[in-house]
PDB file of C-alpha atoms in Angstrom:
ATOM      1  CA  MET A   1    -100.888 -65.853 -95.811  1.00  0.00           C
ATOM      2  CA  LYS A   2     -96.914 -65.176 -95.862  1.00  0.00           C
ATOM      3  CA  LEU A   3     -95.422 -61.757 -94.442  1.00  0.00           C
ATOM      4  CA  VAL A   4     -92.228 -60.489 -96.610  1.00  0.00           C
ATOM      5  CA  GLY A   5     -89.762 -57.856 -95.870  1.00  0.00           C
ATOM      6  CA  ASP A   6     -87.187 -56.856 -93.074  1.00  0.00           C
ATOM      7  CA  CYS A   7     -88.773 -56.207 -89.556  1.00  0.00           C
ATOM      8  CA  ASN A   8     -88.097 -52.742 -88.429  1.00  0.00           C
ATOM      9  CA  ARG A   9     -88.198 -53.787 -84.623  1.00  0.00           C
ATOM     10  CA  CYS A  10     -91.056 -51.566 -83.867  1.00  0.00           C
ATOM     11  CA  GLY A  11     -92.184 -53.995 -81.127  1.00  0.00           C
ATOM     12  CA  LEU A  12     -95.856 -53.710 -81.872  1.00  0.00           C
ATOM     13  CA  CYS A  13     -96.278 -57.569 -82.515  1.00  0.00           C
ATOM     14  CA  CYS A  14     -94.778 -58.305 -79.364  1.00  0.00           C
ATOM     15  CA  THR A  15     -97.735 -56.251 -77.434  1.00  0.00           C
ATOM     16  CA  VAL A  16    -101.404 -57.211 -76.671  1.00  0.00           C
ATOM     17  CA  GLY A  17    -103.394 -54.544 -74.542  1.00  0.00           C
ATOM     18  CA  ASN A  18    -101.321 -53.419 -71.681  1.00  0.00           C
ATOM     19  CA  GLY A  19     -99.358 -56.557 -72.129  1.00  0.00           C
ATOM     20  CA  GLN A  20     -95.524 -57.181 -73.972  1.00  0.00           C
ATOM     21  CA  CYS A  21     -93.612 -60.282 -74.945  1.00  0.00           C
ATOM     22  CA  VAL A  22     -91.389 -61.398 -71.779  1.00  0.00           C
ATOM     23  CA  HIS A  23     -88.611 -61.394 -74.137  1.00  0.00           C
ATOM     24  CA  LEU A  24     -88.923 -57.694 -75.228  1.00  0.00           C
ATOM     25  CA  GLU A  25     -86.380 -55.221 -74.598  1.00  0.00           C
ATOM     26  CA  VAL A  26     -87.932 -51.521 -75.097  1.00  0.00           C
ATOM     27  CA  THR A  27     -85.196 -49.551 -75.692  1.00  0.00           C
ATOM     28  CA  GLY A  28     -87.341 -46.317 -77.373  1.00  0.00           C
ATOM     29  CA  LYS A  29     -90.898 -45.819 -78.280  1.00  0.00           C
ATOM     30  CA  VAL A  30     -92.996 -49.012 -79.304  1.00  0.00           C
ATOM     31  CA  GLY A  31     -94.194 -48.593 -82.946  1.00  0.00           C
ATOM     32  CA  GLU A  32     -91.254 -46.434 -84.028  1.00  0.00           C
ATOM     33  CA  PRO A  33     -88.268 -48.382 -85.937  1.00  0.00           C
ATOM     34  CA  GLN A  34     -85.420 -49.986 -83.800  1.00  0.00           C
ATOM     35  CA  ALA A  35     -87.453 -48.956 -80.719  1.00  0.00           C
ATOM     36  CA  THR A  36     -87.184 -52.765 -79.378  1.00  0.00           C
ATOM     37  CA  ARG A  37     -85.367 -56.207 -79.320  1.00  0.00           C
ATOM     38  CA  CYS A  38     -86.112 -59.520 -78.911  1.00  0.00           C
ATOM     39  CA  LEU A  39     -83.696 -61.332 -76.099  1.00  0.00           C
ATOM     40  CA  ALA A  40     -84.744 -64.524 -77.112  1.00  0.00           C
ATOM     41  CA  TYR A  41     -84.419 -64.163 -80.877  1.00  0.00           C
ATOM     42  CA  ALA A  42     -81.261 -66.129 -81.383  1.00  0.00           C
ATOM     43  CA  THR A  43     -82.979 -69.218 -79.662  1.00  0.00           C
ATOM     44  CA  ARG A  44     -86.593 -69.395 -81.092  1.00  0.00           C
ATOM     45  CA  TYR A  45     -87.862 -72.078 -82.689  1.00  0.00           C
ATOM     46  CA  ASP A  46     -90.603 -73.038 -84.950  1.00  0.00           C
ATOM     47  CA  GLY A  47     -93.461 -73.742 -82.468  1.00  0.00           C
ATOM     48  CA  MET A  48     -91.727 -71.969 -79.499  1.00  0.00           C
ATOM     49  CA  PRO A  49     -94.639 -70.886 -77.044  1.00  0.00           C
ATOM     50  CA  ILE A  50     -94.595 -67.153 -76.786  1.00  0.00           C
ATOM     51  CA  PHE A  51     -95.493 -65.820 -73.338  1.00  0.00           C
ATOM     52  CA  GLY A  52     -96.649 -62.075 -72.610  1.00  0.00           C
ATOM     53  CA  ARG A  53     -96.535 -60.256 -69.140  1.00  0.00           C
ATOM     54  CA  THR A  54     -99.389 -57.996 -67.946  1.00  0.00           C
ATOM     55  CA  PRO A  55     -98.574 -54.495 -66.071  1.00  0.00           C
ATOM     56  CA  ASN A  56     -99.305 -56.594 -62.984  1.00  0.00           C
ATOM     57  CA  GLY A  57     -97.148 -59.116 -63.537  1.00  0.00           C
ATOM     58  CA  LEU A  58     -99.257 -61.947 -64.575  1.00  0.00           C
ATOM     59  CA  VAL A  59     -97.622 -64.055 -67.313  1.00  0.00           C
ATOM     60  CA  ARG A  60    -100.014 -65.818 -69.806  1.00  0.00           C
ATOM     61  CA  GLY A  61     -99.494 -67.759 -72.912  1.00  0.00           C
ATOM     62  CA  TRP A  62     -99.484 -65.766 -76.158  1.00  0.00           C
ATOM     63  CA  CYS A  63     -98.958 -67.538 -79.319  1.00  0.00           C
ATOM     64  CA  ARG A  64     -96.464 -69.671 -81.167  1.00  0.00           C
ATOM     65  CA  LYS A  65     -93.364 -68.740 -83.234  1.00  0.00           C
ATOM     66  CA  ASP A  66     -94.641 -69.121 -87.299  1.00  0.00           C
ATOM     67  CA  SER A  67     -98.159 -69.931 -86.219  1.00  0.00           C
ATOM     68  CA  PRO A  68    -101.196 -68.462 -87.699  1.00  0.00           C
ATOM     69  CA  ALA A  69    -101.893 -66.656 -84.299  1.00  0.00           C
ATOM     70  CA  GLU A  70     -98.609 -64.901 -84.464  1.00  0.00           C
ATOM     71  CA  THR A  71     -98.982 -63.822 -88.137  1.00  0.00           C
ATOM     72  CA  ALA A  72    -102.390 -62.618 -87.293  1.00  0.00           C
ATOM     73  CA  VAL A  73    -100.993 -60.509 -84.406  1.00  0.00           C
ATOM     74  CA  ILE A  74     -98.173 -59.085 -87.037  1.00  0.00           C
ATOM     75  CA  VAL A  75    -101.021 -58.147 -89.824  1.00  0.00           C
ATOM     76  CA  GLN A  76    -102.837 -55.856 -87.391  1.00  0.00           C
ATOM     77  CA  TRP A  77     -99.654 -53.540 -87.390  1.00  0.00           C
ATOM     78  CA  ILE A  78     -98.820 -53.796 -90.920  1.00  0.00           C
ATOM     79  CA  GLY A  79     -99.080 -50.034 -92.110  1.00  0.00           C
ATOM     80  CA  LYS A  80     -99.067 -48.658 -88.550  1.00  0.00           C
ATOM     81  CA  GLY A  81     -95.762 -49.186 -87.805  1.00  0.00           C
ATOM     82  CA  CYS A  82     -94.637 -52.536 -88.772  1.00  0.00           C
ATOM     83  CA  SER A  83     -92.545 -52.536 -92.002  1.00  0.00           C
ATOM     84  CA  LEU A  84     -93.713 -56.102 -92.967  1.00  0.00           C
ATOM     85  CA  LYS A  85     -96.155 -56.722 -96.018  1.00  0.00           C
ATOM     86  CA  ARG A  86     -98.558 -59.575 -96.939  1.00  0.00           C
ATOM     87  CA  LYS A  87     -98.290 -61.878 -99.592  1.00  0.00           C
ATOM     88  CA  ASP A  88    -101.314 -63.701 -99.983  1.00  0.00           C
TER      89      ASP A  88
END
């Protein structure tokens, strides 16, 4: 599956439960357009490990850039804040 469109930076795909990516800068309400930005976006590379932090400070492995796991996280937010579309 491929995702198409322009990211609206809602940040939903950078959150899991009560945790969020360590690179996520939140400037508004997560889920709304332009509410977040990725502090590592310019240096990301294919297969890059992505780490998250829970509210109690634990860092854990999340997924990898351009992986099926990353796509699966994004897909669940399409139509719920995410501006991307599925192209099967």
